[in-house]
Each structure stands twice: as structure tokens, then as C-alpha cells.
Amino acid sequence: MGKQWIAILDYGSQYTQLIARRIREMEVYSEIIRCDTTAEELKKNPPAGIILSGGPNSVFEDSAPTVDTAIFSMGLPVLGICYGMQLMSHKLGGKVVPGTEREYGKMPIEIMPGNPLFEGIPSTITVWMSHGDRVEAIPGSFERGAVSATCPFAAMYDNAKRFYALQFHPEVVHTQFGTDILRNYVFGICNCVADWKLSSWVEDTVAKMKAQVGDDEVVLGLSGGVDSSVTAVLLNKAIGKRLHCIFVDNGLLRYHEAEQVEEMFHKNLGLDLTVVHAAERFYEALKGLDNPEDKRKTIGKLFIDVFAEEARRFRHCRYLAQGTIYPDVIESRSPRKGPSQTIKSHHNVGGLPPDLKFELVEPLKELFKDEVRGVGRVLGMADELLDRQPFPGPGLGVRILGEVTAEKVRLLQQADLRVQEEIRKLPDYKTIWQTFAVLLPVKSVGVMGDQRTYEYTCAIRSVNSIDAMTADWTRIPYDVLARMSNRIINEVRGINRVVYDISSKPPSTIEWE
């Protein structure tokens, strides 16, 4: 990390990662830590400022996460956001009450003068609220910073102690001037210096991996996606031929993906790569399964079994590398991070058999997807690889709703291929986070020529996002959607209807399962 950093105590908000992301965009290092981190622990490497994140709890709950009040005596600037504001008020002598009206969504607020957090911000802005409880009385030394129609204290502050709090979320794109508010905190209040660069991060990380691995060898489960690919190139830079990559073709990949991965990594980059063809084993294991979590867990367990069988060949490997990134951590609920709620199971190489006692190497676990791409560019990797859209670990298994079969995989591969070919023609293709096809367990009547058809329905999903924590559906031009639909229906026998998904995250997820 740089000389200065911002500590973010995680109280479980799905937006917590966005706070860290916004601050890193300012080239200031920020790290999310457990909400029960003590002042004594923080003193070992004092941050320039502390942020208390939002969260789903009420301060009145017996099990509600709390804060070490000694943090308020460290002399550091503290910013409370949403639940963080309520907790700050509750602990410092204010009064928090259950809200008579829940505020959720865009709300206008009126800003009072005197708060450096709002320096250069208009007096009336629209912000993103997401709370039930509210602060009814602020602690004695605080002043009102902003007000909304139903929230008497939309912000509060104590300049002398450098304590600040917001009832809204400045980190989300829906809040006007949200980034400016955070910038005022980071630079104006915490006096940080923009000294965190990805080029320096690469040098530091390569050095750390060299020190961690020493003269030992590393095995890596390569998926061909951005995360594992950047991990592979980073490790190759650090330890060279002592890295052994294993690619499991589970039969749930995009069209011809296994061949492309082998071409790219073995032939072009010269990495030691083993390709395991295991499609039939996965199809057999998925027979009769239609529950999303059951499918994810079955795919994940079999992946581990197949990977373990191959990994046993590398008897001298002491380390296992994974392309784990920040959003994986938040959505899989890492206990070391905080109380964030589980959304869905993620697919990685955890739970290996006892005879494979690997130590983990996870160089990307504190990076967001666009930061991973930035690291790849520092390493000189091709845009063709780095600009690949995210692809779920369970692959098409979670894009085929209901039971997965080889025939359904074939249908979806062909439909998705046409979606990919058309979306790549858009001039702003690189700004789209993800576009893909989903095969629905729904058949409907259609007509082709003079023949009645009764075939599957395909959904197209496309979203814009920064780091997958929130996402909005892409406004694809109608003529492009028309071409996708026409090509799928006319060229993929077995699908006779195409629909477009216009739901955002939240409340929906990006993947359908």
C-alpha cells in the first residue's frame, strides 16, 4: 500500500466495496477490514481516516454489529455512512429511532453551510437513501449538515473532532456529487496524498510472491478469464516455469473456448498448461438437478475432484494460486471481512482433499475487476484478453435454467455466439460490463414457414457496471437486438423466441442463477 490509507469498517452493506473502489480511483489506497477491528489493532498501522460503512442491521438489535468506541479517541477523521452514521450517533450520545417512513432510492436533500465534506457542492442535490432507522437527535457537539423531507438529519458533523456522517450513500452513482463528497473527505479532511499506483502494486506483488513461494512450485486452476489469466502472468513473472496451469474443460464453456485458451496460454505465452477434457463427467453429475445452488455446488465439487486428480501429478507443488478478486470475497461472505450477507456460492478451488495441502497464493484478492485489467496492461497483456467480459465459474450451468444437458449446452453456446458476434460490433462495446444469452426452461409455440414449432425461449442479458456490485441494464439499440433475435431464431434450431432482460442489480443479480 502507499504511505497513507483509508480504513473501511465493514458493517455488511452491499455497497461497501464501492466505497473502497471510489477512493482507489483517487489513487489513495483503501482497505476493507472487519467491523470489530479494535483501536489497538489500527494503531499498528494507523490509517489517515476511518469510514464506518452502511449495513442491513438496526442499532437496536441485540446482535447488531458495533464499534470499538476507542476509535473515536484516536484523533483520526471518522466518516459514518448510513448505518455508520446511526452507530456513530448511538455511541456518541445522539438518539436513533425507527423511521416512520423507509427511505429507499433517490431523495433530494438540502445542505447547510459549514461542513467541509460539502465544500464546492450545490446546496440542493439528489442522493441515494437506503435506510429504515434514522437519527432523531445528534450528539451534543455535532451540527446538522443536511436535511431531507423525512430525515431531519441527513448529515451531521463535528469539525473540532473531525467526525462526519451521512445518512445517504455517496459511493453509488445515483448520488449527485458523491465522488466529490468522498474526495473532500480523503484529501480535504484526511490530507491524503495520491500515491497508490498499479505499476507500483505490480512490483510489490511480484516481490511478495517471490518471497512467499521461494524455490517451491505453484499449481493454478486457469479458467481463461481475466482474473486467472492475470494471476498466471503475474506468477509467471515471479517464478517462471515453476508455475503449472490446469484448465478443466467442464463442457459448460462458451463455443470453442477450450481451444482458444490452449492457443493463447500454451502456444502464445508459453505457459506450462494441462487441459483436462471432462464434459461427460459434468453432464452426468448434473442429471436431474434444477436448483441453482445444487447445480453450483455440484459443478464446484466435481471441478475440485477433477482438478485434484490432475494436481496430484505435480508432487512438488506446495502452493495453489487462485484469481480471487474483491467482489468474490463480498458475495461469498468472508468472515474476516465483516457481516455481509451471502448472495450465492462462488466457484473456486477450495475444499481440496486432505492429501493436497496447498498454501494459497491469491495476489488479486483486494482488487476490483477494472484494477485487475489495469494490472494486466501494466504487464503488457493483450487487450483482446483483458477486455473479455466476466464469465461465471460454473459457466453455462447457471445460464441454463433448470436441468443441464449436453443438448441445452449446445443450444446456448450457439445462441450466445451470435449475441457475442453482434454486440462486439457496437462502437462502445468495451464500456459494457457483460452481455450474454440465457436458456429458459420455457417452450412456446412458433411458426417457421408453414410449420408449427414448439421450442425453447432464450433471454438476452446485458448490463453496465463498474465492479459488479451494482449494475444497470444496457440500452442496446433496437436494430442490434433485432439482429440478435433474428439470427438466434433463424440459425439455432431449437429456439423460437427471444426476450430481453431489463432488470437492474439490485434488486436482481447479474446472472440469472
mmCIF file of N, CA and C in Angstrom, residues 77-79 111-122 141-146 155-166 168 177-191:
data_model
loop_
_atom_site.group_PDB
_atom_site.id
_atom_site.type_symbol
_atom_site.label_atom_id
_atom_site.label_comp_id
_atom_site.label_asym_id
_atom_site.label_seq_id
_atom_site.Cartn_x
_atom_site.Cartn_y
_atom_site.Cartn_z
ATOM 1 N N PRO A 77 -9.815 11.362 11.571
ATOM 2 C CA PRO A 77 -11.116 11.686 10.984
ATOM 3 C C PRO A 77 -11.947 10.421 10.821
ATOM 4 N N VAL A 78 -13.214 10.490 11.182
ATOM 5 C CA VAL A 78 -14.117 9.342 11.045
ATOM 6 C C VAL A 78 -15.336 9.783 10.239
ATOM 7 N N LEU A 79 -15.694 8.958 9.248
ATOM 8 C CA LEU A 79 -16.872 9.220 8.428
ATOM 9 C C LEU A 79 -17.833 8.049 8.571
ATOM 10 N N ILE A 111 -28.532 21.064 1.865
ATOM 11 C CA ILE A 111 -27.258 21.094 2.589
ATOM 12 C C ILE A 111 -27.087 22.413 3.330
ATOM 13 N N MET A 112 -26.659 22.320 4.597
ATOM 14 C CA MET A 112 -26.380 23.501 5.401
ATOM 15 C C MET A 112 -24.911 23.905 5.237
ATOM 16 N N PRO A 113 -24.582 25.178 5.352
ATOM 17 C CA PRO A 113 -23.189 25.618 5.229
ATOM 18 C C PRO A 113 -22.348 25.230 6.446
ATOM 19 N N GLY A 114 -21.030 25.193 6.259
ATOM 20 C CA GLY A 114 -20.117 24.979 7.370
ATOM 21 C C GLY A 114 -19.466 23.609 7.430
ATOM 22 N N ASN A 115 -19.940 22.664 6.606
ATOM 23 C CA ASN A 115 -19.408 21.302 6.635
ATOM 24 C C ASN A 115 -18.393 21.136 5.502
ATOM 25 N N PRO A 116 -17.101 20.930 5.825
ATOM 26 C CA PRO A 116 -16.082 20.793 4.767
ATOM 27 C C PRO A 116 -16.317 19.593 3.857
ATOM 28 N N LEU A 117 -17.134 18.647 4.305
ATOM 29 C CA LEU A 117 -17.460 17.495 3.469
ATOM 30 C C LEU A 117 -18.216 17.932 2.211
ATOM 31 N N PHE A 118 -18.947 19.053 2.327
ATOM 32 C CA PHE A 118 -19.751 19.543 1.208
ATOM 33 C C PHE A 118 -19.123 20.761 0.530
ATOM 34 N N GLU A 119 -17.824 20.939 0.685
ATOM 35 C CA GLU A 119 -17.134 22.058 0.049
ATOM 36 C C GLU A 119 -17.291 21.972 -1.474
ATOM 37 N N GLY A 120 -17.807 23.050 -2.080
ATOM 38 C CA GLY A 120 -17.973 23.088 -3.530
ATOM 39 C C GLY A 120 -19.184 22.331 -4.041
ATOM 40 N N ILE A 121 -20.050 21.844 -3.150
ATOM 41 C CA ILE A 121 -21.237 21.085 -3.535
ATOM 42 C C ILE A 121 -22.453 22.016 -3.513
ATOM 43 N N PRO A 122 -23.344 21.954 -4.504
ATOM 44 C CA PRO A 122 -24.553 22.794 -4.500
ATOM 45 C C PRO A 122 -25.381 22.584 -3.228
ATOM 46 N N SER A 141 -22.077 17.776 20.560
ATOM 47 C CA SER A 141 -21.064 18.606 19.914
ATOM 48 C C SER A 141 -21.222 18.682 18.397
ATOM 49 N N PHE A 142 -22.220 17.953 17.855
ATOM 50 C CA PHE A 142 -22.401 17.902 16.404
ATOM 51 C C PHE A 142 -23.329 19.020 15.918
ATOM 52 N N GLU A 143 -23.249 19.278 14.619
ATOM 53 C CA GLU A 143 -24.161 20.211 13.961
ATOM 54 C C GLU A 143 -24.872 19.493 12.825
ATOM 55 N N ARG A 144 -26.074 19.991 12.488
ATOM 56 C CA ARG A 144 -26.823 19.433 11.365
ATOM 57 C C ARG A 144 -26.099 19.792 10.064
ATOM 58 N N GLY A 145 -25.948 18.776 9.181
ATOM 59 C CA GLY A 145 -25.253 19.018 7.928
ATOM 60 C C GLY A 145 -26.165 19.045 6.719
ATOM 61 N N ALA A 146 -27.292 18.337 6.809
ATOM 62 C CA ALA A 146 -28.233 18.294 5.688
ATOM 63 C C ALA A 146 -29.554 17.732 6.185
ATOM 64 N N ALA A 155 -27.322 14.509 7.340
ATOM 65 C CA ALA A 155 -25.876 14.567 7.555
ATOM 66 C C ALA A 155 -25.631 15.290 8.873
ATOM 67 N N MET A 156 -24.489 14.974 9.505
ATOM 68 C CA MET A 156 -24.099 15.681 10.729
ATOM 69 C C MET A 156 -22.583 15.757 10.772
ATOM 70 N N TYR A 157 -22.066 16.691 11.560
ATOM 71 C CA TYR A 157 -20.609 16.833 11.609
ATOM 72 C C TYR A 157 -20.164 17.523 12.886
ATOM 73 N N ASP A 158 -18.899 17.261 13.248
ATOM 74 C CA ASP A 158 -18.222 17.914 14.363
ATOM 75 C C ASP A 158 -16.825 18.257 13.859
ATOM 76 N N ASN A 159 -16.643 19.501 13.412
ATOM 77 C CA ASN A 159 -15.372 19.889 12.803
ATOM 78 C C ASN A 159 -14.199 19.794 13.767
ATOM 79 N N ALA A 160 -14.431 20.120 15.057
ATOM 80 C CA ALA A 160 -13.347 20.111 16.036
ATOM 81 C C ALA A 160 -12.758 18.711 16.188
ATOM 82 N N LYS A 161 -13.637 17.707 16.224
ATOM 83 C CA LYS A 161 -13.173 16.321 16.388
ATOM 84 C C LYS A 161 -12.948 15.628 15.051
ATOM 85 N N ARG A 162 -13.330 16.274 13.963
ATOM 86 C CA ARG A 162 -13.232 15.724 12.606
ATOM 87 C C ARG A 162 -14.075 14.447 12.473
ATOM 88 N N PHE A 163 -15.295 14.524 12.998
ATOM 89 C CA PHE A 163 -16.267 13.451 12.843
ATOM 90 C C PHE A 163 -17.345 13.908 11.859
ATOM 91 N N TYR A 164 -17.665 13.042 10.897
ATOM 92 C CA TYR A 164 -18.629 13.384 9.854
ATOM 93 C C TYR A 164 -19.525 12.177 9.599
ATOM 94 N N ALA A 165 -20.766 12.430 9.216
ATOM 95 C CA ALA A 165 -21.679 11.315 8.966
ATOM 96 C C ALA A 165 -22.729 11.702 7.935
ATOM 97 N N LEU A 166 -23.101 10.703 7.124
ATOM 98 C CA LEU A 166 -24.082 10.875 6.058
ATOM 99 C C LEU A 166 -25.118 9.770 6.158
ATOM 100 N N PHE A 168 -27.008 9.083 3.689
ATOM 101 C CA PHE A 168 -27.111 8.570 2.317
ATOM 102 C C PHE A 168 -25.788 7.943 1.890
ATOM 103 N N PHE A 177 -22.732 14.292 -7.081
ATOM 104 C CA PHE A 177 -21.521 14.807 -6.437
ATOM 105 C C PHE A 177 -21.003 13.873 -5.336
ATOM 106 N N GLY A 178 -21.408 12.595 -5.391
ATOM 107 C CA GLY A 178 -20.968 11.645 -4.368
ATOM 108 C C GLY A 178 -19.463 11.479 -4.327
ATOM 109 N N THR A 179 -18.846 11.376 -5.509
ATOM 110 C CA THR A 179 -17.391 11.234 -5.557
ATOM 111 C C THR A 179 -16.707 12.486 -5.023
ATOM 112 N N ASP A 180 -17.287 13.663 -5.296
ATOM 113 C CA ASP A 180 -16.711 14.908 -4.787
ATOM 114 C C ASP A 180 -16.780 14.950 -3.257
ATOM 115 N N ILE A 181 -17.866 14.445 -2.693
ATOM 116 C CA ILE A 181 -18.002 14.402 -1.233
ATOM 117 C C ILE A 181 -16.913 13.511 -0.640
ATOM 118 N N LEU A 182 -16.713 12.328 -1.230
ATOM 119 C CA LEU A 182 -15.656 11.440 -0.748
ATOM 120 C C LEU A 182 -14.271 12.045 -0.960
ATOM 121 N N ARG A 183 -14.109 12.735 -2.075
ATOM 122 C CA ARG A 183 -12.821 13.391 -2.336
ATOM 123 C C ARG A 183 -12.538 14.465 -1.287
ATOM 124 N N ASN A 184 -13.570 15.201 -0.897
ATOM 125 C CA ASN A 184 -13.394 16.203 0.157
ATOM 126 C C ASN A 184 -12.945 15.547 1.460
ATOM 127 N N TYR A 185 -13.487 14.360 1.734
ATOM 128 C CA TYR A 185 -13.088 13.653 2.951
ATOM 129 C C TYR A 185 -11.641 13.178 2.851
ATOM 130 N N VAL A 186 -11.304 12.539 1.738
ATOM 131 C CA VAL A 186 -9.991 11.915 1.582
ATOM 132 C C VAL A 186 -8.861 12.952 1.541
ATOM 133 N N PHE A 187 -9.054 13.995 0.753
ATOM 134 C CA PHE A 187 -7.976 14.981 0.580
ATOM 135 C C PHE A 187 -8.133 16.208 1.479
ATOM 136 N N GLY A 188 -9.361 16.722 1.583
ATOM 137 C CA GLY A 188 -9.568 17.935 2.354
ATOM 138 C C GLY A 188 -9.532 17.722 3.854
ATOM 139 N N ILE A 189 -10.047 16.582 4.313
ATOM 140 C CA ILE A 189 -10.146 16.312 5.749
ATOM 141 C C ILE A 189 -9.032 15.376 6.231
ATOM 142 N N CYS A 190 -8.767 14.299 5.471
ATOM 143 C CA CYS A 190 -7.727 13.336 5.877
ATOM 144 C C CYS A 190 -6.338 13.724 5.381
ATOM 145 N N ASN A 191 -6.278 14.707 4.476
ATOM 146 C CA ASN A 191 -4.992 15.202 3.952
ATOM 147 C C ASN A 191 -4.155 14.096 3.306
#
